[in-house]
XYZ file of C-alpha atoms in Angstrom:
495
model
C -72.246 9.817 34.815
C -69.390 7.645 33.483
C -66.920 6.653 36.213
C -63.978 6.992 33.834
C -64.761 10.715 33.475
C -65.058 11.192 37.227
C -61.847 9.282 37.957
C -59.733 11.313 35.540
C -57.322 13.650 37.339
C -58.559 17.251 37.173
C -56.386 20.340 36.709
C -56.022 22.549 39.755
C -58.059 25.376 38.256
C -60.999 23.176 37.262
C -62.857 22.822 40.628
C -63.041 26.590 41.172
C -64.160 27.287 37.581
C -66.777 24.543 37.722
C -68.008 25.913 41.052
C -68.581 29.390 39.627
C -70.184 27.984 36.477
C -72.483 25.709 38.480
C -73.513 28.590 40.752
C -74.237 30.775 37.708
C -76.320 28.015 36.097
C -78.177 27.464 39.363
C -79.032 31.146 39.606
C -80.045 31.394 35.945
C -82.244 28.288 36.017
C -83.858 29.464 39.283
C -84.738 32.872 37.725
C -86.085 31.146 34.612
C -88.195 28.896 36.810
C -89.619 31.893 38.629
C -90.475 33.734 35.377
C -92.097 30.805 33.562
C -95.512 29.239 34.143
C -95.595 26.456 36.785
C -96.576 23.872 34.217
C -93.215 24.081 32.500
C -91.265 23.030 35.677
C -87.975 24.520 34.515
C -86.610 23.496 37.977
C -85.932 20.048 36.541
C -82.937 21.652 34.797
C -81.399 22.295 38.247
C -79.952 18.790 37.943
C -77.466 20.223 35.429
C -75.377 22.366 37.868
C -75.435 19.498 40.373
C -74.049 17.083 37.802
C -71.539 19.717 36.652
C -70.320 20.187 40.236
C -69.670 16.447 40.454
C -67.440 16.718 37.384
C -65.392 19.363 39.210
C -64.318 16.778 41.705
C -65.457 18.479 44.934
C -67.746 16.502 47.204
C -68.626 19.508 49.385
C -69.499 21.655 46.379
C -71.772 18.925 45.020
C -73.555 18.665 48.388
C -74.081 22.406 48.692
C -75.347 22.765 45.131
C -77.723 19.834 45.636
C -79.162 21.545 48.751
C -79.413 24.908 46.960
C -81.060 23.272 43.942
C -83.687 21.641 46.172
C -84.235 24.932 48.021
C -84.525 26.833 44.708
C -87.005 24.255 43.374
C -89.166 24.417 46.465
C -88.921 28.216 46.605
C -89.885 28.556 42.942
C -92.834 26.221 43.550
C -94.044 28.232 46.549
C -93.745 31.568 44.725
C -95.516 30.069 41.692
C -98.288 28.818 43.972
C -98.833 32.320 45.340
C -98.964 33.723 41.831
C -101.016 30.981 40.161
C -103.092 28.379 41.963
C -101.244 25.127 41.194
C -103.142 22.044 40.066
C -102.341 18.419 40.804
C -100.278 18.180 37.642
C -98.072 21.149 38.556
C -97.540 19.818 42.099
C -96.604 16.382 40.725
C -94.152 17.907 38.264
C -92.619 19.995 41.050
C -92.236 16.912 43.256
C -90.622 15.021 40.361
C -88.236 17.962 39.820
C -87.178 17.990 43.494
C -86.775 14.186 43.457
C -84.680 14.395 40.274
C -82.324 16.933 41.879
C -81.948 14.789 45.005
C -81.426 11.644 42.914
C -78.841 13.262 40.647
C -77.060 14.715 43.687
C -76.968 11.383 45.506
C -75.907 9.445 42.417
C -73.251 12.024 41.625
C -71.824 11.747 45.134
C -71.896 7.942 44.979
C -70.281 8.004 41.559
C -67.630 10.382 42.908
C -66.846 7.981 45.760
C -66.817 4.959 43.452
C -64.514 6.665 41.003
C -62.212 7.758 43.844
C -62.064 4.183 45.097
C -61.399 2.967 41.566
C -58.619 5.532 41.222
C -57.055 4.425 44.531
C -57.280 0.780 43.521
C -55.768 1.569 40.138
C -52.952 3.503 41.817
C -52.349 0.643 44.282
C -52.345 -1.887 41.459
C -49.875 0.237 39.530
C -47.667 0.496 42.606
C -47.751 -3.275 43.100
C -46.914 -3.823 39.432
C -43.931 -1.462 39.740
C -42.758 -3.138 42.942
C -43.017 -6.602 41.367
C -41.064 -5.402 38.352
C -38.375 -3.866 40.562
C -38.250 -7.036 42.657
C -37.674 -9.081 39.505
C -34.806 -6.762 38.611
C -33.304 -7.218 42.086
C -33.725 -11.006 41.938
C -32.054 -11.124 38.520
C -28.826 -9.698 39.979
C -29.018 -11.557 43.303
C -26.426 -14.023 44.495
C -22.636 -14.006 44.595
C -21.946 -12.235 41.295
C -18.857 -10.441 40.117
C -19.202 -7.206 38.159
C -19.013 -8.943 34.764
C -21.917 -11.267 35.583
C -23.774 -8.415 37.281
C -23.797 -6.116 34.256
C -24.861 -8.983 31.966
C -27.855 -9.849 34.153
C -28.694 -6.211 34.817
C -28.830 -5.426 31.087
C -31.204 -8.335 30.440
C -33.428 -7.426 33.415
C -33.634 -3.746 32.421
C -34.549 -4.623 28.835
C -37.374 -6.834 30.090
C -38.571 -4.142 32.504
C -38.494 -1.329 29.948
C -39.697 -3.330 26.942
C -36.807 -1.663 25.114
C -35.152 -2.555 21.833
C -31.785 -2.900 23.587
C -29.955 -2.083 26.800
C -26.212 -1.464 27.014
C -24.174 -1.081 30.202
C -20.498 -0.205 30.392
C -17.907 1.701 32.365
C -17.740 5.327 31.325
C -14.128 6.472 31.170
C -13.219 9.735 29.455
C -16.484 9.764 27.480
C -15.746 6.253 26.162
C -17.629 3.067 26.988
C -15.342 0.321 28.344
C -15.550 -2.937 30.298
C -17.180 -4.312 32.358
C -19.633 -4.233 29.484
C -22.887 -5.996 28.604
C -25.369 -5.703 25.731
C -28.874 -7.147 25.545
C -29.699 -8.586 23.071
C -26.145 -9.572 22.065
C -26.620 -8.668 18.378
C -27.741 -5.052 18.980
C -25.518 -2.124 17.926
C -22.769 -1.594 20.493
C -20.945 1.541 21.686
C -18.087 -0.386 23.318
C -14.767 1.389 22.779
C -16.473 4.315 21.044
C -16.466 7.918 22.211
C -20.027 8.944 23.035
C -21.353 12.287 21.769
C -21.789 15.100 24.285
C -25.544 15.335 23.706
C -25.901 11.718 24.842
C -23.706 12.189 27.908
C -25.636 15.319 28.884
C -28.929 13.400 29.057
C -29.411 11.438 32.245
C -32.833 9.860 32.591
C -34.669 12.742 30.928
C -35.864 11.114 27.691
C -39.525 10.368 27.058
C -40.422 6.749 26.406
C -40.873 5.642 22.831
C -38.525 8.253 21.310
C -35.549 7.504 19.115
C -33.207 9.108 21.675
C -31.993 6.564 24.252
C -32.660 6.831 27.955
C -29.321 7.595 29.619
C -28.708 6.643 33.252
C -25.781 6.074 35.606
C -24.935 3.441 38.190
C -22.649 5.006 40.785
C -19.566 3.124 42.012
C -17.612 4.248 45.064
C -14.084 5.201 44.079
C -14.563 3.916 40.509
C -15.864 5.217 37.178
C -19.658 5.138 36.864
C -21.435 2.523 34.778
C -23.359 4.146 31.920
C -26.783 2.670 31.052
C -28.195 3.227 27.545
C -31.810 2.091 27.014
C -32.909 2.265 23.358
C -36.612 3.021 22.705
C -37.998 2.145 26.132
C -41.730 1.398 26.328
C -41.984 2.599 29.920
C -41.676 5.973 31.581
C -38.231 7.287 32.665
C -39.289 7.334 36.317
C -39.558 3.534 36.402
C -36.108 3.232 34.831
C -34.652 5.606 37.423
C -36.228 3.502 40.194
C -34.720 0.365 38.661
C -31.252 1.957 38.547
C -31.577 2.933 42.213
C -32.487 -0.695 42.984
C -29.344 -1.928 41.191
C -26.815 0.240 43.052
C -26.657 -1.888 46.236
C -26.145 -5.192 44.327
C -23.495 -3.449 42.209
C -21.612 -2.434 45.348
C -21.818 -6.041 46.577
C -20.519 -7.336 43.232
C -17.576 -4.927 43.369
C -16.792 -6.098 46.913
C -16.894 -9.751 45.855
C -14.521 -9.029 42.971
C -12.165 -7.292 45.373
C -12.298 -10.237 47.787
C -11.607 -12.686 44.954
C -8.584 -10.688 43.825
C -7.262 -10.524 47.380
C -7.888 -14.248 47.846
C -5.976 -15.085 44.686
C -3.146 -12.819 45.767
C -2.985 -14.456 49.188
C -3.115 -17.908 47.603
C -0.147 -17.030 45.385
C 1.750 -15.719 48.395
C 0.897 -18.873 50.318
C 2.259 -21.026 47.507
C 5.464 -19.006 47.437
C 5.885 -19.236 51.209
C 5.171 -22.966 51.130
C 7.804 -23.488 48.452
C 10.259 -21.426 50.482
C 9.590 -23.505 53.614
C 10.073 -26.743 51.676
C 13.314 -25.492 50.116
C 14.639 -24.083 53.385
C 13.810 -27.208 55.392
C 15.269 -29.550 52.790
C 18.443 -27.533 52.262
C 18.895 -27.075 56.017
C 18.862 -30.796 56.802
C 21.770 -31.772 54.528
C 24.516 -29.592 56.097
C 23.167 -30.233 59.611
C 23.347 -34.003 59.142
C 26.871 -33.767 57.688
C 27.968 -31.524 60.554
C 26.477 -33.889 63.138
C 28.283 -36.879 61.584
C 31.604 -35.038 61.759
C 31.102 -34.010 65.386
C 30.119 -37.558 66.436
C 33.178 -38.923 64.632
C 35.363 -36.426 66.491
C 33.813 -37.418 69.815
C 34.525 -41.097 69.044
C 38.229 -40.243 68.578
C 38.430 -40.212 64.779
C 40.680 -37.132 64.955
C 42.643 -38.100 68.039
C 42.281 -37.182 71.704
C 40.281 -33.974 72.397
C 40.439 -31.592 75.359
C 37.447 -31.758 77.698
C 36.443 -28.201 76.891
C 36.386 -29.000 73.171
C 34.367 -32.167 73.773
C 31.827 -30.077 75.738
C 31.644 -27.672 72.808
C 30.993 -30.564 70.418
C 28.259 -31.886 72.717
C 26.571 -28.465 72.726
C 26.887 -28.291 68.950
C 25.303 -31.727 68.546
C 22.383 -30.686 70.791
C 21.929 -27.495 68.776
C 22.017 -29.480 65.527
C 19.426 -31.893 66.919
C 17.089 -28.989 67.726
C 17.592 -27.474 64.266
C 16.877 -30.824 62.595
C 13.718 -31.130 64.685
C 12.729 -27.612 63.587
C 13.335 -28.491 59.931
C 11.206 -31.610 60.348
C 8.412 -29.584 61.932
C 8.554 -26.968 59.199
C 8.213 -29.654 56.536
C 5.242 -31.169 58.348
C 3.703 -27.742 58.864
C 3.954 -26.889 55.161
C 2.388 -30.248 54.319
C -0.569 -29.770 56.663
C -1.079 -26.095 55.777
C -1.423 -27.115 52.132
C -4.289 -29.421 53.135
C -2.564 -32.499 51.727
C -0.841 -34.495 54.496
C -0.168 -37.324 52.022
C 1.250 -40.722 52.771
C -0.342 -44.137 53.224
C -2.301 -44.665 56.419
C -1.841 -47.945 58.214
C -2.438 -49.509 61.586
C -0.116 -48.018 64.204
C 0.507 -49.509 67.654
C 0.451 -46.355 69.725
C 2.080 -48.065 72.730
C 5.215 -49.041 70.774
C 5.373 -45.619 69.139
C 5.192 -43.864 72.540
C 7.839 -46.140 74.091
C 10.144 -45.354 71.164
C 9.747 -41.599 71.769
C 10.390 -42.067 75.516
C 13.556 -43.998 74.756
C 14.725 -41.249 72.418
C 14.159 -38.547 75.063
C 15.428 -40.413 78.134
C 18.990 -39.106 77.874
C 17.764 -35.508 77.655
C 15.344 -36.070 80.540
C 18.087 -37.688 82.658
C 20.296 -34.635 82.133
C 17.573 -32.511 83.736
C 16.854 -35.040 86.482
C 13.410 -35.780 85.008
C 12.028 -39.318 84.961
C 9.245 -40.875 82.909
C 6.452 -42.924 84.488
C 4.722 -44.710 81.588
C 1.463 -46.640 81.955
C 0.559 -47.769 78.464
C -2.099 -50.080 77.101
C -1.761 -51.843 73.745
C -4.012 -49.495 71.758
C -3.927 -49.225 67.991
C -4.987 -46.449 65.653
C -4.972 -45.899 61.897
C -2.895 -43.057 60.554
C 0.474 -41.754 59.410
C 3.063 -43.256 61.756
C 5.694 -40.540 61.229
C 3.220 -37.724 61.849
C 1.711 -39.382 64.940
C 5.221 -39.881 66.299
C 5.894 -36.156 65.840
C 2.680 -35.293 67.720
C 3.596 -37.546 70.664
C 7.192 -36.317 70.626
C 6.056 -32.671 70.767
C 3.989 -33.358 73.885
C 6.765 -35.303 75.650
C 9.477 -32.787 74.733
C 7.230 -30.043 76.031
C 6.765 -31.894 79.350
C 10.521 -32.522 79.788
C 11.380 -28.925 78.909
C 9.076 -27.359 81.498
C 9.352 -29.951 84.284
C 11.348 -28.762 87.286
C 14.663 -30.549 88.028
C 13.907 -33.861 89.698
C 10.350 -33.802 88.344
C 8.263 -36.647 86.953
C 6.433 -36.949 83.643
C 3.502 -39.369 83.728
C 2.532 -40.856 80.363
C -0.703 -42.856 80.243
C -2.319 -44.535 77.247
C -5.741 -46.117 77.491
C -8.539 -47.251 75.256
C -11.829 -45.517 75.967
C -14.610 -46.905 73.815
C -13.783 -46.116 70.205
C -10.982 -43.732 71.185
C -7.341 -43.939 72.170
C -6.450 -41.424 74.882
C -2.815 -40.428 75.512
C -2.301 -38.129 78.524
C 1.035 -36.438 79.336
C 1.216 -34.935 82.830
C 4.065 -32.828 84.196
C 4.808 -30.702 87.253
C 5.766 -27.572 85.344
C 4.455 -24.034 85.989
C 1.611 -24.475 83.538
C -0.004 -21.974 81.190
C -1.304 -18.579 82.385
C -5.132 -18.435 82.089
C -4.881 -15.478 79.702
C -2.882 -17.636 77.234
C -4.998 -20.783 77.292
C -7.276 -19.587 74.476
C -4.292 -19.182 72.101
C -2.138 -22.029 73.415
C -2.496 -24.157 70.272
C -2.136 -21.205 67.907
C 0.708 -20.820 65.458
C 3.899 -19.166 66.754
C 2.585 -18.830 70.320
C 5.884 -19.140 72.198
C 6.553 -18.483 75.891
C 5.580 -20.587 78.914
C 4.299 -24.078 78.343
C 4.372 -24.744 74.659
C 7.115 -22.154 74.130
C 10.161 -22.362 71.852
C 9.310 -21.798 68.203
C 5.594 -21.861 68.913
C 5.084 -24.561 66.277
C 5.006 -27.748 68.366
C 1.539 -27.548 69.895
C 0.070 -25.984 66.770
C 1.461 -28.810 64.637
C 0.217 -31.381 67.160
C -3.281 -29.960 66.863
C -3.074 -30.061 63.052
C -1.938 -33.715 63.109
C -4.681 -34.660 65.584
C -7.364 -32.923 63.503
C -6.147 -34.603 60.293
C -6.581 -37.964 62.055
C -10.062 -37.085 63.334
C -8.856 -36.411 66.886
C -8.230 -33.563 69.330
C -5.570 -32.273 71.712
C -6.459 -30.360 74.887
C -4.790 -28.760 77.899
C -5.924 -28.726 81.536
C -4.498 -27.750 84.915
C -5.236 -30.185 87.742
C -6.026 -29.409 91.381
C -2.522 -30.701 92.269
C -0.914 -27.957 90.112
C -0.038 -30.339 87.309
C -0.296 -29.675 83.555
C -2.054 -32.316 81.470
C -1.994 -32.475 77.673
C -4.444 -35.038 76.299
C -4.262 -36.425 72.739
C -7.439 -38.248 71.658
C -7.550 -40.276 68.432
C -10.106 -42.599 66.834
C -9.237 -46.160 67.786
C -8.248 -48.773 65.236
C -8.911 -52.507 65.323
C -7.519 -54.270 68.373
C -4.897 -56.903 67.766
C-alpha cells in the first residue's frame, strides 16, 4: 500500500466508517467462503477488509480485523472439511489464504508505522523550516536600529519569507498610512499618505495565500499608533505571516526605546551646551568687575584716597578676601566647563612639580598664618608633563582644603616624591576628616560639607584634572587621626 496514501491526514469520520465497512466485508466474504466449494478459496479475499482497515488509520482495528480474518479463514476451512473431504490442493490453498491475510495484516501495520514516522519527520522538518525562517526575520532586524531602519529591514525580511510581490509597512493614523514607512521592493505601488479603504482595514491576517487581496497585519506599539503591514500576493500561508509579525514585536519595542533614548540624549546634549556657554559667559563676565573692584580696594588700602579709619580698612580687607574667593570660583568654573566638555586644551609641557607646589605654598602662607597653620614641605625635584595652570589648580585645591579644615595651630605636611614612573604628592592635615558615609561621594560634583566642603567643586575638579593627566587622587584617614589626600601623576623625564 502506498505510504503517501497512509500518511495523508484522515477526516474524523473516516476511521469509524472504514471500521464498519471492513467488518461488513469480512462478514460477507466469510459467508461466501462457507457457501462456495473449498477449491475456490474465497477466504483469500479476506485480505481486502484488512487492507481497508489500514487505510482508516487505526492500528487496533487493523490488528483485530487481521485476527478475525485468520479465524474466519480457518473456521471456513474446518467447516468445509466436515462437508467435503479436502484434498492436498484445497489444504494448500487454504494455507496460502491464511498466510496472505497474515502477510497483508503485518505489512499494513508496518506501512502504517512507517507512514506515521514519515508524517512526524515531515512535520518536524516543516517546523524546523518555519523556525529557521522566523530566525532569519529576527536576525534581519537585530542590532541597535531605530524605527526607520527597523521598518525597512522588516519589510525586506517579510517579503523574502512570504515570497510576496511586495511588502509595505507604515504607521496607521486615522486610516491613513504615514511614516515611519518602508516599501519592498522600492518601486512597488505605495499607499503612503493615502486613506486605506475600510475593507482592507477590516482584514487582519485572514487572507488566503496567492489571492489578489493583500494580507493585512498589525505590529503593536505601546502608547503609539500601530504599524500596518500589507503583504501583496504572499506565497505562504497566513499563519506563518502572523508568526513572523509576533516575532517582530519585541525588536520593534527595542527600536522605539532606542529612538527615545537618542532623542533624550540629543536634548541633554543641547542643554549641556547651553549650560556650558552660560558657565563660560558667567565666569568671564564675573572676573572683570571683581578684578576692577580688587584694584580699587588695594589702592584705597595703600592710601590713594587718604587716611582710612581702622574699621573701614578691616571692611576693605574682608572685601578683598571675598573677591579672592569669587575669582577662585570663577577660575574653577571655567576649568570645570573645559573639562566637562572633554577638551581641556592647551599645550602640554614639562612641569617641575616641586617649583609649582612651592609657589602655591607661598601664595597661601598669609592665609595659613592668619589661622595659625604652618606648612611643613618635603619636596623632591620631580617633573611631569601636563598643563601647568591646571596642575597648579589641582595642587592649590588640595592645599586650600588642608588649610581650611586644619585646627588653629595645626600643621599641614606636604610631601613630593618620585616612585618609579610616578610622581606622588601627599597633603596631610590634622582636620576632623571625612565621615565614612561620605567617602564614596567625596570626589563627586557639588559635594560640600566637611572636608572638601565649600562649593563642592574643588575635589571634583582635582579628580578631573588628575584623570586628564593619566593620574588619580585619593583620600585616606591615618591611625593618628590625620587626613591624607594623595595626588599621583605619571612622571616626566628627570632633569
